[in-house]
Tab-separated table of C-alpha atoms in Angstrom:
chain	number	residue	atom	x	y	z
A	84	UNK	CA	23.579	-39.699	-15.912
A	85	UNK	CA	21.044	-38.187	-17.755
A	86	UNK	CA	19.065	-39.515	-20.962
A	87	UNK	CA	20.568	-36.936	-23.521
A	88	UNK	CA	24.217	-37.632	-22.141
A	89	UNK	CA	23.664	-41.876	-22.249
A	90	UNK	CA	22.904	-41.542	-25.887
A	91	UNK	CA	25.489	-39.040	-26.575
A	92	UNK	CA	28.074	-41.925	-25.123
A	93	UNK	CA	26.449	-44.605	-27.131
A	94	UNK	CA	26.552	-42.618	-30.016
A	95	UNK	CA	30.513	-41.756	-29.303
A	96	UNK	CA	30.710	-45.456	-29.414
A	97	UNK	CA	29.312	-46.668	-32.486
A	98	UNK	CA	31.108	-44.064	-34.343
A	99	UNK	CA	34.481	-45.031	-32.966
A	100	UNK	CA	34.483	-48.581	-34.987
A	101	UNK	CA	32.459	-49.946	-37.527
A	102	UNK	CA	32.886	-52.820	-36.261
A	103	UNK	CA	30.912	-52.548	-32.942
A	104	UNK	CA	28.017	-51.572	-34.984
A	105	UNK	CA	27.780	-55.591	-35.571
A	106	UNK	CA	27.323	-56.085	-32.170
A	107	UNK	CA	25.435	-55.405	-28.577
A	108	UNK	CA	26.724	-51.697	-27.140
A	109	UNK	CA	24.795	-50.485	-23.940
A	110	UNK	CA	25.883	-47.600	-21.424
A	111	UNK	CA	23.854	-48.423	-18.296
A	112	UNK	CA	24.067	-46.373	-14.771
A	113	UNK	CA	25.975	-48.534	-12.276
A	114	UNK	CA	25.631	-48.332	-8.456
A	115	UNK	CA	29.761	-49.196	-8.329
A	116	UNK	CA	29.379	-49.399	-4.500
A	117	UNK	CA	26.649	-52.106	-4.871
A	118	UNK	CA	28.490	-54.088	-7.565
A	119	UNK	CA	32.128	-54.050	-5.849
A	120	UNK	CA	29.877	-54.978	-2.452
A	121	UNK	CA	29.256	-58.626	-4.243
A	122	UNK	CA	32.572	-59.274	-5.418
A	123	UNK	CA	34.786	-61.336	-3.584
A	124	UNK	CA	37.707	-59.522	-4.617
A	125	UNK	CA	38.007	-57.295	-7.273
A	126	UNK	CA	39.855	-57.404	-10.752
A	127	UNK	CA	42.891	-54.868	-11.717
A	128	UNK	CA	40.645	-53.663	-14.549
A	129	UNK	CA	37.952	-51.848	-11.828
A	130	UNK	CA	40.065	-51.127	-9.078
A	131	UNK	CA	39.821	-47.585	-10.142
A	132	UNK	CA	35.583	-47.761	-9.514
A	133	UNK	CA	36.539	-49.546	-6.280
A	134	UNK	CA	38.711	-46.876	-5.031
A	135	UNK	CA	35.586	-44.728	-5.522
A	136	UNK	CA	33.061	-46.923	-4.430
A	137	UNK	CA	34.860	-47.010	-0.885
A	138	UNK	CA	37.151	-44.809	1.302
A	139	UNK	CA	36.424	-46.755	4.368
A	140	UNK	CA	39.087	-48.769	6.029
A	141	UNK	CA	38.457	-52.405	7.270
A	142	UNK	CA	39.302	-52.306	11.168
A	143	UNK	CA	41.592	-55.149	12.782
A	144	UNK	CA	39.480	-57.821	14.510
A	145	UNK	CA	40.336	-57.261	18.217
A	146	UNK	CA	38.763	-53.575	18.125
A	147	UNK	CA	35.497	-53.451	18.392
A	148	UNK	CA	32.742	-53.835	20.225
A	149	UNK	CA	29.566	-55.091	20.697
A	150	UNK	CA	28.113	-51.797	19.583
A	151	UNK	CA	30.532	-51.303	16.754
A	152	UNK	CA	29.287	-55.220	15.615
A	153	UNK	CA	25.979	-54.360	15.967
A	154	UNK	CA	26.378	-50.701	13.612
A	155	UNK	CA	28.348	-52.730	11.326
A	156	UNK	CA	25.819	-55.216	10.200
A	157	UNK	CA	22.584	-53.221	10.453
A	158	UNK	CA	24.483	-50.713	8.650
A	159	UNK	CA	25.515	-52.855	6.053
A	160	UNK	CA	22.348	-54.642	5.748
A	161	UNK	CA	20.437	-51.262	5.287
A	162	UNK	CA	22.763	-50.259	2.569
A	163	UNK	CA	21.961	-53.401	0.651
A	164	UNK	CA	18.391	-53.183	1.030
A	165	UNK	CA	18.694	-49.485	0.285
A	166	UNK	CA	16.431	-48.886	3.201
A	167	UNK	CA	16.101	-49.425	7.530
A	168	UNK	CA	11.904	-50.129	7.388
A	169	UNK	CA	12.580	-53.663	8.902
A	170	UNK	CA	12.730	-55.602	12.170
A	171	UNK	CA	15.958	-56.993	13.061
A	172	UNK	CA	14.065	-60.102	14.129
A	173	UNK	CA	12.415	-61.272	11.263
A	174	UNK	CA	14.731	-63.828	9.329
A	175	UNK	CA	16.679	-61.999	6.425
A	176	UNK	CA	14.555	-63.764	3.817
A	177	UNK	CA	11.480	-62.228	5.053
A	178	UNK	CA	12.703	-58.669	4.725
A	179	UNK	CA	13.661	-58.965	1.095
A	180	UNK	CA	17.306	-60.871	1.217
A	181	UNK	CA	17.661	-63.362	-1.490
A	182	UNK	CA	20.724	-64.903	-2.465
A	183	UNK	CA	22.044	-62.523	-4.845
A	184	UNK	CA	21.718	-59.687	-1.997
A	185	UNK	CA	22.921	-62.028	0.707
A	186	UNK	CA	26.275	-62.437	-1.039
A	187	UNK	CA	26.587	-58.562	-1.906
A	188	UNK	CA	25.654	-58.354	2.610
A	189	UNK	CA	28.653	-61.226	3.099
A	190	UNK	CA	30.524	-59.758	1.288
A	191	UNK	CA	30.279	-56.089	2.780
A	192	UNK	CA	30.615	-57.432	6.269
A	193	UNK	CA	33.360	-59.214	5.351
A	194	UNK	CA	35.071	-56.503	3.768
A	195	UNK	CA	34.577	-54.139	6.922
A	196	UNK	CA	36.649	-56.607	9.297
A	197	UNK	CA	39.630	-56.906	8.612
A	198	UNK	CA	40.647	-60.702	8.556
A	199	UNK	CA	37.462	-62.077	9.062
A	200	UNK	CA	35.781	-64.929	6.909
A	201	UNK	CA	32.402	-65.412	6.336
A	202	UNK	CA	30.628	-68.302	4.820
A	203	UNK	CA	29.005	-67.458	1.460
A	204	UNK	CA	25.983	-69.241	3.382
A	205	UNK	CA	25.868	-66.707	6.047
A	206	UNK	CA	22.061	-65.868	5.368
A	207	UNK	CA	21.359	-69.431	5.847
A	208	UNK	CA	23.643	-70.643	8.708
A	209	UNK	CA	22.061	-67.206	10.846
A	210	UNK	CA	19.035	-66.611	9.950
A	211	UNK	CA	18.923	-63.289	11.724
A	212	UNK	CA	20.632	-60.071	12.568
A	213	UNK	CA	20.950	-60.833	15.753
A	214	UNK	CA	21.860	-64.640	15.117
A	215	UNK	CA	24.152	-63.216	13.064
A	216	UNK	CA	25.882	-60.367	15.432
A	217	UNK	CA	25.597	-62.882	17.899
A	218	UNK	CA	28.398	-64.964	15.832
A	219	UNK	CA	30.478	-62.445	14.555
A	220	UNK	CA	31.084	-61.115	17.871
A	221	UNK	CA	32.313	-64.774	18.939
A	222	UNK	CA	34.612	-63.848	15.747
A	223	UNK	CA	35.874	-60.226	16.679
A	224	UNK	CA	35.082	-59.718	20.202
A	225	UNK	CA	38.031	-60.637	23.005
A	226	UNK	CA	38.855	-63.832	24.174
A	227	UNK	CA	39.072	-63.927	27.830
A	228	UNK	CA	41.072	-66.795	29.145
A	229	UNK	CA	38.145	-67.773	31.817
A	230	UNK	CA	36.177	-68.426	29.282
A	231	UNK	CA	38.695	-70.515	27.316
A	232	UNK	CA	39.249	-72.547	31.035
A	233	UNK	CA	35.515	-72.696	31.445
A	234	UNK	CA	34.427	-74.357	27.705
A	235	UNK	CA	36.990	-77.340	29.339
A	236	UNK	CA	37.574	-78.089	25.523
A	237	UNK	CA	35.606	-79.717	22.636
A	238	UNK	CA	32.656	-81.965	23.374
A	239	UNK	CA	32.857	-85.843	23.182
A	240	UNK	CA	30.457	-88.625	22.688
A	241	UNK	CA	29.509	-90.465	25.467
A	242	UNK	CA	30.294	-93.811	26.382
A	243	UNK	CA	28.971	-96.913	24.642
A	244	UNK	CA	26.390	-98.557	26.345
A	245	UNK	CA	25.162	-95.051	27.698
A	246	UNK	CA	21.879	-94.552	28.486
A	247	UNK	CA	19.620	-92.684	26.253
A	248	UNK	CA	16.030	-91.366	27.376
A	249	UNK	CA	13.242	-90.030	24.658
A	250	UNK	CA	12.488	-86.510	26.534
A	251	UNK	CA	9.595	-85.524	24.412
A	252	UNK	CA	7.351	-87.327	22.404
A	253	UNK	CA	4.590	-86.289	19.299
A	254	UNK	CA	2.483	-87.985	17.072
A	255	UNK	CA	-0.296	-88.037	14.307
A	256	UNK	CA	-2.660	-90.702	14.467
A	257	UNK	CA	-5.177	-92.156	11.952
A	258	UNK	CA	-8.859	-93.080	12.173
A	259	UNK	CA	-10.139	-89.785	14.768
A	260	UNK	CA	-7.669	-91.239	17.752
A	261	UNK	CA	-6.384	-88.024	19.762
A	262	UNK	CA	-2.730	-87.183	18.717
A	263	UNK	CA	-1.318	-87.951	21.774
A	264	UNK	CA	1.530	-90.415	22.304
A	265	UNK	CA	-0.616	-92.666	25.239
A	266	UNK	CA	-4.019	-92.738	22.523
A	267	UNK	CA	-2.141	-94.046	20.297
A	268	UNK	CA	-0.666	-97.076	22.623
A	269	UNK	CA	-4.305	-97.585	23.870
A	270	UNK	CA	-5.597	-98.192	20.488
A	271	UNK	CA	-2.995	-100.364	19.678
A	272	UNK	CA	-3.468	-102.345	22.805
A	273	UNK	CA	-7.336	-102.176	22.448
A	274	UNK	CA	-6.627	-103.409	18.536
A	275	UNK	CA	-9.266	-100.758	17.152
A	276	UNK	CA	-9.356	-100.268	13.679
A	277	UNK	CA	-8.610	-96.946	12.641
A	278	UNK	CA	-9.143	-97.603	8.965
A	279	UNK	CA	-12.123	-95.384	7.091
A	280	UNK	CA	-13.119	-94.049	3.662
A	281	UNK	CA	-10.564	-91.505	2.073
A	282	UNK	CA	-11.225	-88.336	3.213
A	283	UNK	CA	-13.204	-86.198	0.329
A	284	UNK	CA	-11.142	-83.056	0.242
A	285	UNK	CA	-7.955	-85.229	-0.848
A	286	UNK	CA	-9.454	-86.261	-4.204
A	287	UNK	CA	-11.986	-88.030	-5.993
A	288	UNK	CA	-11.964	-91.895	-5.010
A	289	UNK	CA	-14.721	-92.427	-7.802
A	290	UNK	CA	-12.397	-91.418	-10.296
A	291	UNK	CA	-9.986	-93.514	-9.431
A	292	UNK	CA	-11.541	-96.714	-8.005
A	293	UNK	CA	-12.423	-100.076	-9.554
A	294	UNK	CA	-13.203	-103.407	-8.078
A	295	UNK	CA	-11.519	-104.835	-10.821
A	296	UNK	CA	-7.566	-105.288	-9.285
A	297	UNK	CA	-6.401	-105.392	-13.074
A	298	UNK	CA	-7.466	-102.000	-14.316
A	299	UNK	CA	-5.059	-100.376	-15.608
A	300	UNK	CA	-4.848	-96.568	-13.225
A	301	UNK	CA	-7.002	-97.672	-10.814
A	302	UNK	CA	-6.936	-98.903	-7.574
A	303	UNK	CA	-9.115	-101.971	-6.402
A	304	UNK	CA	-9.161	-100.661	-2.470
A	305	UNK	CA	-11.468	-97.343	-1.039
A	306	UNK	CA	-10.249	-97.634	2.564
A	307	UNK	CA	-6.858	-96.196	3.916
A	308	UNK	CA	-5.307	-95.205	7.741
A	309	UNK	CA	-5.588	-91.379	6.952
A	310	UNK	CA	-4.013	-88.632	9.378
A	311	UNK	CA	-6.875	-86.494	9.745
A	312	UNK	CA	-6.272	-82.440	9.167
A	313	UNK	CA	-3.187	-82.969	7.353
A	314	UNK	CA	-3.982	-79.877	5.327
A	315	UNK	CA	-4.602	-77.417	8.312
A	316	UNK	CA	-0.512	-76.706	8.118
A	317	UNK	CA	-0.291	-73.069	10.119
A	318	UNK	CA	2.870	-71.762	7.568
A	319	UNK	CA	2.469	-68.450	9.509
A	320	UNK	CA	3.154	-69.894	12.560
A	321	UNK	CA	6.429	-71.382	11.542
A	322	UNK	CA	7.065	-68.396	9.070
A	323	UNK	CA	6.676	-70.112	5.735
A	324	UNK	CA	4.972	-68.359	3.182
A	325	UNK	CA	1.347	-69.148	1.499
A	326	UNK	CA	3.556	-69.805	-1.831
A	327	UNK	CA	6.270	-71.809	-0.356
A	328	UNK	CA	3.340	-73.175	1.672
A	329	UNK	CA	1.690	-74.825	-1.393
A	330	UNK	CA	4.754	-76.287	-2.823
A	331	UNK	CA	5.376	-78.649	0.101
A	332	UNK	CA	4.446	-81.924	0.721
A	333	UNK	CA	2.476	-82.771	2.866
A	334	UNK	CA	5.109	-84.701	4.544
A	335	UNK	CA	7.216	-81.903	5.323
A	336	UNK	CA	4.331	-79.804	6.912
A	337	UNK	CA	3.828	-83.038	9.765
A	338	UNK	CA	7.232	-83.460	10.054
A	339	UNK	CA	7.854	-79.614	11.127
A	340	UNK	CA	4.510	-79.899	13.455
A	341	UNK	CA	5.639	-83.317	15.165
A	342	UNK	CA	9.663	-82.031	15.562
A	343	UNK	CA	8.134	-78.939	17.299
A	344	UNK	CA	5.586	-80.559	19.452
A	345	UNK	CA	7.940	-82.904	20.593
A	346	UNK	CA	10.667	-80.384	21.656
A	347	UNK	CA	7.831	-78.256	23.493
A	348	UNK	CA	7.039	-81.630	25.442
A	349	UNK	CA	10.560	-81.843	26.215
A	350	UNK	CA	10.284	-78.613	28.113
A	351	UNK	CA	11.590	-75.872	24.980
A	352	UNK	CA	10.491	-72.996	23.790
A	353	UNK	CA	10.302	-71.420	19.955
A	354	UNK	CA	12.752	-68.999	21.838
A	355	UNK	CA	14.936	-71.480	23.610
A	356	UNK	CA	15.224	-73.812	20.332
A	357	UNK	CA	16.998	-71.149	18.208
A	358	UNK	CA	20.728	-72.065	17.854
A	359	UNK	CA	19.970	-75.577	19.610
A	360	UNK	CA	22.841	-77.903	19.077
A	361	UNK	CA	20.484	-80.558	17.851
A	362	UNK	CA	20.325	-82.960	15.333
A	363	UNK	CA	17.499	-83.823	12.627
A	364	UNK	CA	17.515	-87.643	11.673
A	365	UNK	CA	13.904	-88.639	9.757
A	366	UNK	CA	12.976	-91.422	8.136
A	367	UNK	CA	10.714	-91.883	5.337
A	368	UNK	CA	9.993	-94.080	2.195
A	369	UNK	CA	7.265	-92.156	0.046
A	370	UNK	CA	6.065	-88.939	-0.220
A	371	UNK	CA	2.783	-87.544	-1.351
A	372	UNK	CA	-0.705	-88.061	0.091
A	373	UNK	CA	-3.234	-85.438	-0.758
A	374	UNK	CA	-3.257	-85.623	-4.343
A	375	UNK	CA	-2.810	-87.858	-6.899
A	376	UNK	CA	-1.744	-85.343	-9.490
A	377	UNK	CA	1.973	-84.377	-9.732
A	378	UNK	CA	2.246	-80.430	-9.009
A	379	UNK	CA	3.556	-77.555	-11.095
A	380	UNK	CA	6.723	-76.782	-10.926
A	381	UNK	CA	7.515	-73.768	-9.148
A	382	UNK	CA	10.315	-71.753	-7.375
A	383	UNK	CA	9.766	-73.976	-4.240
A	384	UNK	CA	8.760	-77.107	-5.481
A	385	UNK	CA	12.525	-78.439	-5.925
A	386	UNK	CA	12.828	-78.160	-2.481
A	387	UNK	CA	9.122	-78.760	-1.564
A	388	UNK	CA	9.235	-82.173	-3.068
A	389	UNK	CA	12.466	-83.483	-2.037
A	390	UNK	CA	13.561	-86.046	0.726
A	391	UNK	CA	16.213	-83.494	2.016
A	392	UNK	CA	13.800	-81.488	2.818
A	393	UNK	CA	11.959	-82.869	5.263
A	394	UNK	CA	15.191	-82.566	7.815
A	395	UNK	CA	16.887	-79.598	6.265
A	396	UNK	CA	13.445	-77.983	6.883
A	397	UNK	CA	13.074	-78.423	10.410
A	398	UNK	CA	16.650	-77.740	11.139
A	399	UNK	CA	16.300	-74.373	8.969
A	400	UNK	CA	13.267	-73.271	9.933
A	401	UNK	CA	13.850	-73.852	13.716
A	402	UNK	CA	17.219	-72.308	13.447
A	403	UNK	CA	19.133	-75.661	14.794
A	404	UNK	CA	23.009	-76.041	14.633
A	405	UNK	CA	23.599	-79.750	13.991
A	406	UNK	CA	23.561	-82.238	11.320
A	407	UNK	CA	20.355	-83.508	9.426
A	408	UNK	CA	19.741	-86.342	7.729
A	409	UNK	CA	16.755	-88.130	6.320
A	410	UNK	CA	16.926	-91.828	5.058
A	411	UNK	CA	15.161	-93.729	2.788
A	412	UNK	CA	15.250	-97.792	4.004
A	413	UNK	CA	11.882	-98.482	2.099
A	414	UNK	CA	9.378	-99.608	4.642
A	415	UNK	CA	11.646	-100.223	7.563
A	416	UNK	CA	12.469	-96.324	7.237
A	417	UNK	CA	8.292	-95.096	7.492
């Protein structure tokens, strides 16, 4: 509405009752088809706005198509963006999705197929639009009894006493030895020491060094096993922004390098790894390592700094459909 009407409501308003003159009184534009879009259902009291917001009919699942699936949700994702400049492979984060806007997207898909459910974590669980067409068409699209006979029903674990092979290994040694798996058994068997001076871009070691064992914030000891290049992290690569980037530990940035290098010695791909049925089990006792001083909090740093993250991490950021897990046994679990 215009400026000159607005104030003519709000001045409508606080003449009708002295008493709302006490009080907070706004009259704000509202996009109705953008609010009803992020309500799971809608109350009595704005079913008349809802009416108005939307004159399209939810189909029945069982009639569409691929096409249709694929219309529905770039259509619906354009309308919540309020624009179609994006690539329908870059994760829905990265093209301007947060949470707020990936419930309004739920709940506009969901509200276009009639009787199907969506998880309010939809954004998460697939991470793209065509993740995500992928799975509602396993929702919508016919099931053809072949492929019913061919699935042979639900998976099972194998026997006990089955025999389990490590496919692909990775690694990050200390002390300059190569990061390769058989380095690192040489230079166990050869007993070097891979021990040195901490590295000077971590932090200050004359600040916080004293050959005195009882001084109070210091530390007695100048050597250390330290993973050289820890802070050479390529966020880009594994789509993590320079932000996010600096609100991890360091922890978090070897455990998504390792998990990757190790699948890609196993014979995958960054394509082939997306949707993997896979499983992210880590183990770790401490985190930290490059500085002593506790960081700033930040939007990421929850997250950033956590134990969770470490596996939820890799098995978000490499799109993997299994559980994850990461335990804490003290040093049994480093």
């Amino acid at each position: 509405i215009e400026a000159s009407k607005g104030l003519a409501a709000m001045e409508a308003i606080l003449a009708s009752s002295p008493r709302l003159r006490t009080g907070t009184v706004c009259v704000a534009r509202i996009k109705w088809k953008a609010l009803m879009g992020q309500l799971p259902r809608v109350p009595p009291f704005l079913s008349r706005f809802a009416a108005s917001a939307s004159s399209a009919k939810a189909m029945p699942v069982g009639n569409y198509t691929l096409d249709d699936v694929k219309a529905l949700v770039v259509g619906s994702l354009t309308d919540v963006l309020g624009n179609d400049d994006f690539d329908i492979n870059t994760p829905l984060m990265e093209i301007g999705l947060d949470s707020l806007a990936g419930v309004e997207f739920r709940n506009r898909l969901q509200g276009s197929m009639e009787g199907l459910e969506l998880s309010p974590t939809l954004m998460f669980d697939y991470p793209t639009v065509p993740d995500l067409i992928d799975y509602i068409w396993t929702q919508v699209g016919p099931v053809e009894d072949d492929d019913l006979a061919a699935s042979g029903g639900p998976m099972v674990g194998g026997a006990v006493g089955e025999q389990l092979a490590f496919a692909g290994q990775s690694c990050r040694n200390p002390g300059g030895c190569s990061n390769h798996p058989g380095d690192f058994w040489r230079t166990l068997v050869s007993g070097q020491d891979t021990s040195s001076d901490l590295p000077s871009e971590r932090w200050d070691m004359d600040a916080f060094y004293d050959p005195d064992m009882d001084a109070p914030g210091k530390t007695h000891v100048r050597k250390g096993h330290f993973v050289v290049g820890i802070d050479q992290f390529d966020g880009e690569f594994f789509g993590v922004k320079e932000a996010e980037q600096r609100s991890m530990d360091p922890h978090q940035w070897l455990t998504l390098e390792i998990s990757y290098d190790a699948l890609v010695a196993s014979g995958f791909t960054k394509e082939t790894m997306n949707n993997l049925d896979c499983g992210v089990y880590v183990g770790c006792a401490t985190l930290g390592g490059l500085s002593p001083d506790i960081p700033a909090a930040g939007p990421f740093t929850n997250i950033g700094y956590s134990y969770s993250g470490l596996s939820g991490r890799v098995s978000h950021t490499l799109s993997f459909r299994g559980p994850c897990f990461t335990i804490d046994t003290a040093c049994s679990s480093t």
